[in-house]
Coordinates of N, CA and C and ligand atoms in Angstrom, one line a residue:
M23 N 0.9 11.9 -11.5 CA 1.4 10.6 -11.9 C 2.9 10.5 -11.9
C24 N 3.5 9.5 -11.4 CA 5.0 9.4 -11.4 C 5.4 9.1 -12.8
T25 N 6.7 9.5 -13.1 CA 7.2 9.1 -14.4 C 7.7 7.7 -14.4
W26 N 8.0 7.2 -15.5 CA 8.6 5.8 -15.6 C 10.0 5.9 -15.2
V27 N 10.3 5.9 -13.9 CA 11.6 6.2 -13.4 C 12.7 5.2 -13.8
S28 N 12.3 3.9 -13.7 CA 13.3 2.9 -13.9 C 12.6 1.6 -14.4
P29 N 13.2 0.9 -15.4 CA 12.6 -0.3 -15.9 C 12.9 -1.5 -15.0
I30 N 13.7 -1.3 -14.0 CA 14.2 -2.4 -13.1 C 13.0 -2.9 -12.3
P31 N 12.6 -4.2 -12.3 CA 11.5 -4.6 -11.5 C 11.9 -4.5 -10.0
S32 N 11.0 -3.9 -9.3 CA 11.2 -3.8 -7.9 C 10.6 -4.9 -7.1
L33 N 9.3 -5.0 -7.3 CA 8.5 -6.1 -6.7 C 7.9 -6.9 -7.8
Q34 N 8.1 -8.2 -7.7 CA 7.6 -9.1 -8.7 C 6.8 -10.3 -8.1
I35 N 5.6 -10.4 -8.5 CA 4.8 -11.5 -7.9 C 4.5 -12.5 -9.1
E36 N 4.9 -13.7 -8.8 CA 4.8 -14.7 -9.9 C 3.9 -15.8 -9.5
N37 N 2.7 -15.8 -10.2 CA 1.8 -16.9 -10.2 C 1.4 -17.3 -8.8
V38 N 1.1 -16.4 -7.9 CA 0.9 -16.7 -6.5 C -0.6 -17.2 -6.3
I39 N -0.6 -18.4 -5.6 CA -1.8 -19.0 -5.1 C -1.8 -18.8 -3.6
A40 N -2.9 -18.3 -3.0 CA -2.9 -18.1 -1.6 C -4.3 -18.0 -1.1
G41 N -4.5 -18.1 0.2 CA -5.8 -18.0 0.8 C -5.8 -18.2 2.3
Y42 N -6.9 -18.6 2.8 CA -7.0 -18.7 4.3 C -7.3 -20.1 4.6
G43 N -6.4 -20.8 5.3 CA -6.6 -22.2 5.6 C -6.8 -23.0 4.3
D44 N -7.9 -23.7 4.2 CA -8.1 -24.5 3.0 C -8.8 -23.7 1.9
I45 N -9.2 -22.4 2.3 CA -9.9 -21.6 1.3 C -9.0 -20.9 0.4
R46 N -9.1 -21.2 -0.9 CA -8.2 -20.4 -1.9 C -8.9 -19.2 -2.3
V47 N -8.1 -18.1 -2.3 CA -8.7 -16.8 -2.7 C -7.9 -16.3 -4.0
L48 N -6.6 -16.4 -4.0 CA -5.8 -16.0 -5.1 C -5.5 -17.2 -6.0
W49 N -5.7 -17.1 -7.3 CA -5.6 -18.2 -8.2 C -4.5 -18.0 -9.2
G50 N -3.4 -17.6 -8.8 CA -2.3 -17.4 -9.8 C -2.1 -15.9 -10.1
I51 N -1.9 -15.1 -9.1 CA -1.7 -13.7 -9.3 C -0.2 -13.4 -9.8
S52 N -0.1 -12.6 -10.8 CA 1.3 -12.2 -11.3 C 1.2 -10.7 -11.5
L53 N 2.1 -10.0 -10.9 CA 2.2 -8.5 -11.2 C 3.6 -8.0 -10.9
I54 N 3.8 -6.8 -11.4 CA 5.2 -6.2 -11.3 C 5.0 -4.7 -10.8
V55 N 5.7 -4.3 -9.8 CA 5.8 -2.9 -9.4 C 7.2 -2.4 -9.6
N56 N 7.4 -1.6 -10.6 CA 8.8 -1.1 -10.8 C 9.1 0.0 -9.9
Q57 N 10.4 0.2 -9.7 CA 10.9 1.3 -8.7 C 10.3 2.6 -9.1
G58 N 9.9 3.4 -8.1 CA 9.4 4.7 -8.4 C 8.1 4.9 -9.0
Q59 N 7.4 3.7 -9.2 CA 6.1 3.8 -9.8 C 5.0 3.7 -8.8
I60 N 3.8 4.2 -9.2 CA 2.6 3.9 -8.4 C 1.8 3.0 -9.2
V61 N 1.4 1.9 -8.6 CA 0.7 0.8 -9.3 C -0.6 0.6 -8.5
S62 N -1.7 0.4 -9.2 CA -3.0 0.2 -8.4 C -3.6 -1.1 -8.7
L63 N -4.3 -1.7 -7.7 CA -5.1 -2.9 -7.9 C -6.6 -2.4 -7.8
I64 N -7.4 -2.7 -8.8 CA -8.8 -2.3 -8.7 C -9.6 -3.6 -8.8
G65 N -10.8 -3.6 -8.3 CA -11.6 -4.8 -8.4 C -12.8 -4.7 -7.4
S66 N -13.7 -5.6 -7.5 CA -15.0 -5.5 -6.7 C -14.7 -6.0 -5.3
N67 N -15.6 -5.8 -4.4 CA -15.5 -6.3 -3.0 C -15.3 -7.8 -3.1
G68 N -14.3 -8.3 -2.3 CA -14.1 -9.7 -2.2 C -13.3 -10.3 -3.4
A69 N -12.7 -9.4 -4.2 CA -12.0 -9.9 -5.4 C -10.6 -10.5 -5.0
G70 N -10.1 -10.1 -3.9 CA -8.8 -10.6 -3.5 C -7.7 -9.5 -3.4
K71 N -8.0 -8.3 -3.4 CA -7.0 -7.2 -3.4 C -6.3 -7.2 -2.0
T72 N -7.0 -7.1 -1.0 CA -6.4 -7.1 0.4 C -5.6 -8.4 0.6
T73 N -6.1 -9.5 0.1 CA -5.4 -10.8 0.3 C -4.1 -10.7 -0.5
T74 N -4.1 -10.1 -1.6 CA -2.8 -9.9 -2.4 C -1.8 -9.1 -1.6
L75 N -2.2 -8.0 -1.0 CA -1.3 -7.2 -0.2 C -0.8 -7.9 1.0
K76 N -1.7 -8.6 1.7 CA -1.3 -9.4 2.9 C -0.3 -10.5 2.6
T77 N -0.5 -11.1 1.4 CA 0.4 -12.1 1.0 C 1.8 -11.5 0.7
I78 N 1.9 -10.4 0.1 CA 3.2 -9.7 -0.2 C 3.8 -9.4 1.1
A79 N 3.0 -8.9 2.1 CA 3.5 -8.4 3.4 C 4.0 -9.6 4.3
G80 N 3.6 -10.8 3.9 CA 4.0 -11.9 4.7 C 3.0 -12.3 5.8
L81 N 1.9 -11.7 5.8 CA 0.8 -12.0 6.8 C 0.2 -13.3 6.3
L82 N 0.2 -13.6 5.1 CA -0.3 -14.9 4.5 C 0.9 -15.5 3.7
R83 N 1.0 -16.8 3.7 CA 2.0 -17.5 2.9 C 1.4 -18.0 1.6
P84 N 2.1 -17.8 0.5 CA 1.6 -18.4 -0.7 C 1.6 -19.9 -0.7
K85 N 0.6 -20.5 -1.2 CA 0.6 -22.0 -1.3 C 1.5 -22.4 -2.5
S86 N 1.6 -21.5 -3.5 CA 2.6 -21.7 -4.5 C 2.9 -20.4 -5.2
G87 N 3.9 -20.4 -6.0 CA 4.3 -19.1 -6.6 C 5.4 -18.4 -5.8
R88 N 5.9 -17.3 -6.3 CA 7.0 -16.6 -5.6 C 6.8 -15.1 -5.6
I89 N 7.3 -14.5 -4.6 CA 7.3 -13.0 -4.5 C 8.7 -12.6 -4.3
L90 N 9.2 -11.8 -5.3 CA 10.5 -11.3 -5.3 C 10.6 -9.8 -5.1
F91 N 11.6 -9.4 -4.3 CA 11.8 -7.9 -4.2 C 13.2 -7.7 -4.5
G92 N 13.5 -7.1 -5.6 CA 14.9 -7.1 -6.1 C 15.4 -8.6 -6.1
D93 N 16.5 -8.9 -5.5 CA 17.0 -10.3 -5.5 C 16.6 -11.0 -4.3
Q94 N 15.7 -10.5 -3.5 CA 15.3 -11.2 -2.3 C 13.9 -11.9 -2.5
V95 N 13.8 -13.1 -2.0 CA 12.6 -13.9 -2.2 C 11.7 -13.7 -0.9
L96 N 10.8 -12.8 -1.0 CA 10.0 -12.4 0.1 C 9.2 -13.6 0.6
S97 N 8.7 -14.4 -0.3 CA 7.8 -15.5 0.0 C 8.5 -16.6 0.9
E98 N 9.8 -16.5 1.0 CA 10.5 -17.4 1.9 C 11.0 -16.7 3.2
M99 N 10.7 -15.5 3.3 CA 11.3 -14.7 4.5 C 10.2 -14.5 5.6
P100 N 10.7 -14.5 6.9 CA 9.7 -14.2 7.9 C 9.3 -12.8 7.9
I101 N 8.2 -12.5 8.4 CA 7.5 -11.2 8.3 C 8.4 -10.0 8.7
E102 N 9.2 -10.2 9.8 CA 10.0 -9.1 10.3 C 11.1 -8.8 9.3
K103 N 11.6 -9.8 8.6 CA 12.7 -9.6 7.5 C 12.1 -8.9 6.3
I104 N 10.8 -9.2 6.1 CA 10.1 -8.6 4.9 C 10.0 -7.1 5.2
V105 N 9.7 -6.7 6.4 CA 9.6 -5.3 6.8 C 11.0 -4.7 6.7
E106 N 12.0 -5.4 7.2 CA 13.4 -4.9 7.2 C 13.8 -4.7 5.8
S107 N 13.3 -5.5 4.8 CA 13.8 -5.3 3.5 C 13.1 -4.1 2.8
G108 N 12.2 -3.5 3.5 CA 11.6 -2.2 3.0 C 10.2 -2.3 2.5
V109 N 9.6 -3.5 2.7 CA 8.2 -3.7 2.2 C 7.2 -3.4 3.3
V110 N 6.5 -2.4 3.2 CA 5.6 -2.0 4.4 C 4.1 -1.9 3.9
Y111 N 3.3 -2.5 4.8 CA 1.9 -2.6 4.5 C 1.1 -1.7 5.4
V112 N 0.3 -0.8 4.9 CA -0.6 0.1 5.7 C -2.0 -0.5 5.5
P113 N -2.5 -1.2 6.5 CA -3.8 -2.0 6.3 C -5.0 -1.1 6.2
E114 N -6.0 -1.7 5.5 CA -7.4 -1.2 5.5 C -7.8 -1.1 6.9
G115 N -8.5 0.0 7.3 CA -9.0 0.1 8.7 C -7.9 0.7 9.6
R116 N -6.7 1.0 9.0 CA -5.7 1.8 9.6 C -4.9 1.1 10.7
G117 N -5.5 0.3 11.6 CA -4.8 -0.4 12.6 C -3.9 0.4 13.6
I118 N -4.3 1.6 13.9 CA -3.5 2.4 14.8 C -3.8 2.0 16.3
F119 N -2.9 2.3 17.2 CA -3.1 2.0 18.6 C -3.9 3.1 19.3
A120 N -5.1 2.7 19.7 CA -6.0 3.8 20.2 C -5.5 4.4 21.5
D121 N -4.8 3.6 22.3 CA -4.4 4.1 23.7 C -3.0 4.8 23.7
M122 N -2.5 4.9 22.5 CA -1.1 5.5 22.4 C -1.3 6.9 21.7
S123 N -0.4 7.8 22.0 CA -0.5 9.1 21.4 C 0.0 9.0 19.9
V124 N -0.3 10.0 19.2 CA 0.1 10.1 17.8 C 1.6 9.8 17.7
E125 N 2.4 10.5 18.5 CA 3.9 10.3 18.4 C 4.3 8.9 18.8
E126 N 3.7 8.3 19.8 CA 4.0 7.0 20.2 C 3.7 6.0 19.1
N127 N 2.5 6.2 18.5 CA 2.2 5.4 17.3 C 3.2 5.5 16.2
L128 N 3.7 6.7 16.0 CA 4.8 6.9 15.0 C 6.0 6.1 15.4
Q129 N 6.4 6.2 16.7 CA 7.6 5.6 17.2 C 7.5 4.1 16.9
M130 N 6.3 3.5 17.1 CA 6.1 2.1 16.9 C 6.5 1.7 15.4
G131 N 6.4 2.6 14.5 CA 6.7 2.3 13.1 C 8.2 2.2 12.9
S132 N 9.0 2.8 13.8 CA 10.4 2.8 13.5 C 11.1 1.7 14.2
Y133 N 10.4 0.5 14.4 CA 11.1 -0.6 15.1 C 12.1 -1.3 14.3
P134 N 12.1 -1.4 12.9 CA 13.2 -2.1 12.3 C 14.5 -1.4 12.6
K135 N 15.6 -2.2 12.7 CA 16.9 -1.6 13.1 C 17.3 -0.4 12.3
H136 N 17.3 -0.5 11.0 CA 17.7 0.6 10.1 C 16.9 1.8 10.3
A137 N 15.6 1.6 10.6 CA 14.7 2.7 10.8 C 14.9 3.5 12.1
R138 N 15.3 2.7 13.1 CA 15.5 3.3 14.5 C 16.6 4.3 14.4
L139 N 17.6 4.0 13.6 CA 18.8 4.9 13.5 C 18.4 6.3 12.9
H140 N 17.3 6.3 12.1 CA 16.9 7.5 11.4 C 15.6 8.0 11.9
H141 N 15.3 7.7 13.2 CA 14.0 7.9 13.7 C 13.7 9.4 13.7
S142 N 14.6 10.3 14.2 CA 14.3 11.7 14.3 C 14.1 12.4 12.9
K143 N 14.9 12.0 12.0 CA 14.7 12.5 10.6 C 13.4 12.0 10.0
S144 N 13.0 10.8 10.2 CA 11.8 10.3 9.7 C 10.6 11.0 10.3
L145 N 10.7 11.3 11.6 CA 9.6 12.0 12.3 C 9.4 13.4 11.7
R146 N 10.6 14.0 11.4 CA 10.5 15.4 10.8 C 9.8 15.3 9.4
N147 N 10.2 14.2 8.7 CA 9.6 14.1 7.3 C 8.1 13.8 7.4
V148 N 7.7 13.0 8.4 CA 6.3 12.7 8.5 C 5.5 13.9 8.9
Y149 N 6.1 14.7 9.8 CA 5.4 15.9 10.2 C 5.4 17.0 9.1
S150 N 6.4 16.9 8.3 CA 6.4 17.9 7.2 C 5.3 17.5 6.1
L151 N 5.1 16.1 6.0 CA 4.1 15.7 5.0 C 2.7 15.9 5.6
F152 N 2.6 15.6 6.9 CA 1.3 15.8 7.5 C 1.4 16.7 8.7
P153 N 1.4 18.1 8.5 CA 1.6 19.0 9.6 C 0.6 18.8 10.7
K154 N -0.6 18.4 10.3 CA -1.7 18.2 11.3 C -1.3 17.2 12.4
L155 N -0.5 16.2 12.0 CA -0.1 15.2 13.0 C 0.8 15.8 14.1
E156 N 1.6 16.8 13.7 CA 2.5 17.4 14.6 C 1.7 18.2 15.7
T157 N 0.6 18.9 15.2 CA -0.2 19.6 16.1 C -1.0 18.7 17.1
R158 N -1.1 17.5 16.7 CA -1.9 16.5 17.5 C -0.9 15.4 18.1
R159 N 0.3 15.8 18.2 CA 1.3 14.7 18.5 C 1.1 14.0 19.9
K160 N 0.4 14.8 20.8 CA 0.2 14.2 22.1 C -1.2 13.6 22.2
Q161 N -2.0 13.7 21.2 CA -3.4 13.2 21.3 C -3.5 11.7 21.1
L162 N -4.4 11.1 21.8 CA -4.5 9.6 21.7 C -5.0 9.2 20.3
G163 N -4.4 8.1 19.8 CA -4.8 7.6 18.5 C -6.3 7.4 18.3
G164 N -6.9 6.9 19.4 CA -8.3 6.6 19.4 C -9.3 7.8 19.3
T165 N -8.7 9.0 19.5 CA -9.6 10.2 19.4 C -9.4 10.9 18.1
L166 N -8.6 10.4 17.2 CA -8.4 11.1 16.0 C -9.6 11.0 15.0
S167 N -9.8 12.0 14.2 CA -10.8 11.9 13.1 C -10.3 10.8 12.1
G168 N -11.2 10.4 11.2 CA -10.9 9.4 10.2 C -9.7 9.8 9.4
G169 N -9.7 11.1 8.9 CA -8.6 11.5 8.1 C -7.3 11.6 8.8
E170 N -7.3 12.1 10.1 CA -6.1 12.1 10.9 C -5.6 10.7 11.1
A171 N -6.5 9.8 11.4 CA -6.1 8.4 11.6 C -5.4 7.8 10.4
Q172 N -5.9 8.1 9.2 CA -5.3 7.7 8.0 C -3.9 8.3 7.8
M173 N -3.8 9.6 8.1 CA -2.5 10.2 8.0 C -1.5 9.5 9.0
L174 N -2.0 9.2 10.2 CA -1.1 8.5 11.2 C -0.7 7.1 10.7
A175 N -1.7 6.4 10.1 CA -1.4 5.0 9.6 C -0.3 5.1 8.5
I176 N -0.4 6.1 7.6 CA 0.6 6.2 6.5 C 1.9 6.7 7.1
G177 N 1.8 7.7 8.1 CA 3.0 8.2 8.8 C 3.7 7.1 9.5
R178 N 3.0 6.2 10.1 CA 3.7 5.1 10.8 C 4.4 4.2 9.9
G179 N 3.7 3.9 8.7 CA 4.4 3.1 7.7 C 5.7 3.8 7.2
L180 N 5.6 5.1 7.1 CA 6.8 5.8 6.6 C 8.0 5.8 7.6
M181 N 7.6 5.7 8.9 CA 8.6 5.6 9.9 C 9.5 4.4 9.8
S182 N 8.9 3.3 9.1 CA 9.7 2.1 8.9 C 10.7 2.2 7.8
M183 N 10.7 3.4 7.2 CA 11.6 3.7 6.0 C 11.4 2.7 4.9
P184 N 10.2 2.7 4.3 CA 9.9 1.7 3.3 C 10.6 2.0 2.0
K185 N 10.8 0.9 1.2 CA 11.2 1.1 -0.2 C 10.0 1.0 -1.0
I186 N 9.0 0.2 -0.5 CA 7.7 0.2 -1.2 C 6.7 0.2 -0.2
L187 N 5.7 1.1 -0.4 CA 4.6 1.3 0.5 C 3.3 0.7 -0.1
M188 N 2.7 -0.2 0.7 CA 1.4 -0.7 0.2 C 0.3 -0.2 1.0
L189 N -0.6 0.5 0.3 CA -1.7 1.2 0.9 C -3.0 0.5 0.6
D190 N -3.8 0.1 1.6 CA -5.1 -0.6 1.4 C -6.2 0.4 1.7
E191 N -6.9 0.8 0.6 CA -8.1 1.7 0.7 C -7.8 3.0 1.6
P192 N -6.8 3.8 1.1 CA -6.4 4.9 2.0 C -7.6 6.0 2.0
S193 N -8.5 6.0 1.1 CA -9.6 7.0 1.2 C -10.9 6.4 1.8
G194 N -10.8 5.1 2.2 CA -12.0 4.4 2.7 C -12.6 5.2 3.9
G195 N -13.9 5.5 3.7 CA -14.7 6.1 4.8 C -14.4 7.6 5.0
L196 N -13.6 8.2 4.1 CA -13.3 9.6 4.3 C -14.2 10.5 3.4
S197 N -14.4 11.7 3.8 CA -15.2 12.6 3.0 C -14.3 13.0 1.8
P198 N -14.9 13.5 0.7 CA -14.1 13.8 -0.5 C -13.0 14.8 -0.3
I199 N -13.2 15.7 0.6 CA -12.2 16.8 0.8 C -11.0 16.1 1.6
V200 N -11.3 15.3 2.6 CA -10.3 14.7 3.3 C -9.5 13.7 2.5
A201 N -10.3 12.9 1.6 CA -9.6 12.0 0.7 C -8.7 12.7 -0.2
D202 N -9.1 13.9 -0.7 CA -8.2 14.7 -1.5 C -6.9 15.0 -0.8
S203 N -6.9 15.3 0.5 CA -5.7 15.7 1.2 C -4.8 14.4 1.3
I204 N -5.4 13.3 1.5 CA -4.6 12.0 1.6 C -4.0 11.7 0.2
F205 N -4.7 11.9 -0.8 CA -4.2 11.7 -2.2 C -3.1 12.7 -2.5
A206 N -3.2 13.9 -2.1 CA -2.2 14.9 -2.3 C -0.9 14.5 -1.6
A207 N -1.0 13.9 -0.5 CA 0.2 13.4 0.2 C 0.8 12.2 -0.5
I208 N -0.1 11.3 -1.0 CA 0.4 10.2 -1.8 C 1.2 10.6 -3.0
E209 N 0.6 11.7 -3.7 CA 1.4 12.2 -4.9 C 2.7 12.8 -4.5
K210 N 2.8 13.5 -3.3 CA 4.0 14.0 -2.9 C 5.1 12.9 -2.7
L211 N 4.6 11.8 -2.0 CA 5.5 10.7 -1.8 C 6.0 10.2 -3.1
C212 N 5.1 10.1 -4.0 CA 5.5 9.5 -5.3 C 6.5 10.4 -6.0
E213 N 6.3 11.7 -5.9 CA 7.2 12.7 -6.5 C 8.6 12.6 -5.9
A214 N 8.6 12.2 -4.6 CA 9.8 12.1 -3.9 C 10.5 10.8 -4.2
G215 N 9.9 9.9 -5.0 CA 10.5 8.7 -5.5 C 10.1 7.4 -4.8
M216 N 9.1 7.6 -3.9 CA 8.6 6.4 -3.3 C 7.9 5.4 -4.3
T217 N 8.0 4.2 -4.1 CA 7.3 3.2 -4.9 C 6.0 2.8 -4.1
I218 N 4.9 2.8 -4.8 CA 3.6 2.6 -4.1 C 2.8 1.6 -4.8
L219 N 2.2 0.7 -4.0 CA 1.2 -0.3 -4.5 C -0.1 0.1 -3.8
I220 N -1.1 0.4 -4.5 CA -2.3 1.0 -3.8 C -3.5 0.2 -4.2
V221 N -4.4 -0.1 -3.2 CA -5.7 -0.7 -3.5 C -6.7 0.4 -3.2
E222 N -7.6 0.7 -4.1 CA -8.5 1.8 -3.8 C -9.8 1.6 -4.4
Q223 N -10.9 1.9 -3.6 CA -12.3 1.7 -4.1 C -12.6 2.7 -5.2
D224 N -12.0 3.9 -5.0 CA -12.3 4.9 -6.1 C -11.4 4.6 -7.3
A225 N -11.8 3.7 -8.1 CA -11.0 3.2 -9.2 C -10.5 4.3 -10.1
G226 N -11.4 5.3 -10.4 CA -11.1 6.4 -11.3 C -9.9 7.2 -10.8
R227 N -10.0 7.5 -9.6 CA -8.9 8.3 -8.9 C -7.6 7.5 -9.0
A228 N -7.7 6.2 -8.6 CA -6.5 5.4 -8.6 C -5.9 5.3 -10.0
L229 N -6.7 5.1 -11.0 CA -6.2 4.9 -12.3 C -5.5 6.2 -12.8
K230 N -6.1 7.4 -12.5 CA -5.5 8.6 -12.9 C -4.1 8.9 -12.3
L231 N -4.0 8.3 -11.1 CA -2.7 8.5 -10.4 C -1.6 7.6 -10.8
S232 N -2.0 6.4 -11.3 CA -1.1 5.3 -11.4 C -0.4 5.2 -12.7
D233 N 0.9 4.7 -12.6 CA 1.6 4.4 -13.8 C 1.1 3.2 -14.5
S234 N 0.8 2.2 -13.7 CA 0.2 1.0 -14.2 C -0.8 0.5 -13.2
A235 N -1.7 -0.4 -13.7 CA -2.8 -0.9 -12.9 C -3.2 -2.3 -13.3
Y236 N -3.8 -3.0 -12.4 CA -4.3 -4.4 -12.6 C -5.7 -4.5 -12.1
V237 N -6.5 -5.2 -12.9 CA -7.9 -5.5 -12.4 C -7.9 -6.9 -11.8
V238 N -8.4 -7.0 -10.6 CA -8.4 -8.3 -9.9 C -9.9 -8.7 -9.9
E239 N -10.2 -9.9 -10.4 CA -11.5 -10.5 -10.4 C -11.5 -11.9 -9.9
N240 N -12.2 -12.2 -8.9 CA -12.2 -13.6 -8.4 C -10.8 -14.2 -8.2
G241 N -9.9 -13.4 -7.6 CA -8.6 -13.9 -7.3 C -7.7 -14.1 -8.5
R242 N -8.0 -13.4 -9.6 CA -7.2 -13.5 -10.8 C -7.0 -12.1 -11.4
I243 N -5.9 -11.9 -12.1 CA -5.7 -10.6 -12.8 C -6.4 -10.8 -14.1
T244 N -7.4 -10.0 -14.4 CA -8.1 -10.1 -15.7 C -7.7 -9.1 -16.7
L245 N -7.0 -8.0 -16.3 CA -6.7 -6.9 -17.2 C -5.5 -6.2 -16.6
E246 N -4.6 -5.7 -17.4 CA -3.5 -4.9 -16.9 C -3.1 -3.9 -17.9
G247 N -2.5 -2.8 -17.5 CA -2.0 -1.8 -18.5 C -1.6 -0.6 -17.8
K248 N -1.3 0.5 -18.6 CA -1.0 1.8 -18.0 C -2.3 2.3 -17.4
G249 N -2.2 3.1 -16.3 CA -3.3 3.6 -15.6 C -4.3 4.3 -16.6
S250 N -3.7 5.1 -17.5 CA -4.5 5.9 -18.5 C -5.2 4.9 -19.5
E251 N -4.5 3.8 -19.8 CA -5.2 2.9 -20.8 C -6.4 2.2 -20.1
L252 N -6.2 1.8 -18.9 CA -7.4 1.2 -18.2 C -8.5 2.2 -17.9
F253 N -8.1 3.4 -17.7 CA -9.1 4.5 -17.4 C -10.0 4.6 -18.7
N254 N -9.4 4.4 -19.8 CA -10.2 4.6 -21.1 C -10.7 3.3 -21.7
N255 N -10.5 2.2 -20.9 CA -10.9 0.9 -21.4 C -12.4 0.8 -21.2
E256 N -13.1 0.3 -22.3 CA -14.6 0.3 -22.2 C -15.1 -0.6 -21.1
Y257 N -14.5 -1.8 -21.0 CA -15.0 -2.7 -19.9 C -14.8 -2.1 -18.5
V258 N -13.6 -1.5 -18.3 CA -13.3 -0.9 -17.0 C -14.3 0.3 -16.7
K259 N -14.5 1.1 -17.7 CA -15.5 2.2 -17.6 C -16.8 1.7 -17.1
K260 N -17.3 0.6 -17.7 CA -18.6 0.1 -17.4 C -18.6 -0.6 -16.0
A261 N -17.6 -1.4 -15.8 CA -17.6 -2.2 -14.6 C -17.1 -1.5 -13.3
Y262 N -16.2 -0.6 -13.5 CA -15.6 0.0 -12.3 C -15.7 1.5 -12.2
L263 N -16.0 2.2 -13.3 CA -16.0 3.7 -13.2 C -17.4 4.2 -13.3
G264 N -18.4 3.3 -13.3 CA -19.8 3.8 -13.3 C -20.1 4.7 -14.5
M265 N -19.5 4.4 -15.7 CA -19.7 5.2 -16.9 C -20.6 4.4 -17.8
Ligands
LIG5 N1 -9.6 -14.2 7.3 C1 -10.3 -14.7 6.3 N2 -10.7 -16.0 6.3 C2 -11.4 -16.5 5.3 N3 -11.7 -15.9 4.2 C3 -11.3 -14.6 4.1 C4 -10.6 -14.0 5.1 N4 -10.3 -12.7 4.7 C5 -10.9 -12.6 3.5 N5 -11.5 -13.7 3.1 C6 -12.2 -13.9 1.9 O1 -11.3 -13.8 0.8 C7 -11.9 -13.2 -0.3 C8 -11.1 -12.0 -0.8 O2 -11.1 -11.0 0.3 P1 -10.3 -9.7 0.2 O3 -10.4 -9.1 1.6 O4 -8.9 -10.0 -0.3 O5 -11.1 -8.8 -0.8 P2 -10.9 -7.4 -1.4 O6 -10.7 -7.4 -2.8 O7 -9.9 -6.7 -0.6 O8 -12.4 -6.8 -1.1 P3 -12.8 -5.3 -0.5 O9 -12.9 -4.4 -1.7 O10 -14.2 -5.6 0.0 O11 -11.9 -4.9 0.6 C9 -13.3 -12.8 0.1 O12 -14.2 -13.8 -0.4 C10 -13.3 -12.9 1.6 O13 -14.5 -13.3 2.2
LIG6 MG1 -9.9 -5.1 0.8

């Protein structure tokens, strides 16, 4: 778990209402991710976790409410400016390019101007975090195992030089051992000072790792607190930890 590095709000979501076309999914979501923290969103299928991350990333526009990152108003910025500001989303299902090699996929991540300048250093950092990717650097994205594809998806996100990394179900579909290795990498990133907002099916694991956490139910935040507090909360235990 990361320490409480800084009390300065890094990412602040204020009363966001959002959805798809006329369908409302988020009904006034508010949350804060402080710098250097790892924060998790937990909740059942269809609760609105992915929609929350997509709205922060600019893939969906809030119908009302604001999303602030430091002094920048993300909810008024075009998607490419959001990425340039350092807010990077690694989607559920990974979204890597099947016909491109591992290294080409990584290069795609360094398209923001500031990231291009540091491309070689970022590549070294990604290979040091995920040595397996370096051994597979010429292999096509579509032929990777699930765990390697997840490493590549995170690696590509890191190539954009994020200030905050949003991970959607990083352990989805992976065996427990492979999921362990992904979580070990997430902890290393956290120790290196990365700010992380994570959505994870394995709520117990997410809560143990997180400085703070939010429970999302039917598009609303119904509970929030330190990861350890929610891990020991009777309702959370029953509803999300299978205890
Ligand atoms: N493109 C879309 N168009 C219309 N409705 C959508 C779309 N994507 C998601 N939804 C709906 O929005 C609601 C929230 O979906 P979301 O993907 O945010 O849930 P989630 O909490 O991430 O769930 P899961 O744990 O299954 O990934 C669901 O009812 C879903 O059917
Ligand atoms: Mg989801």
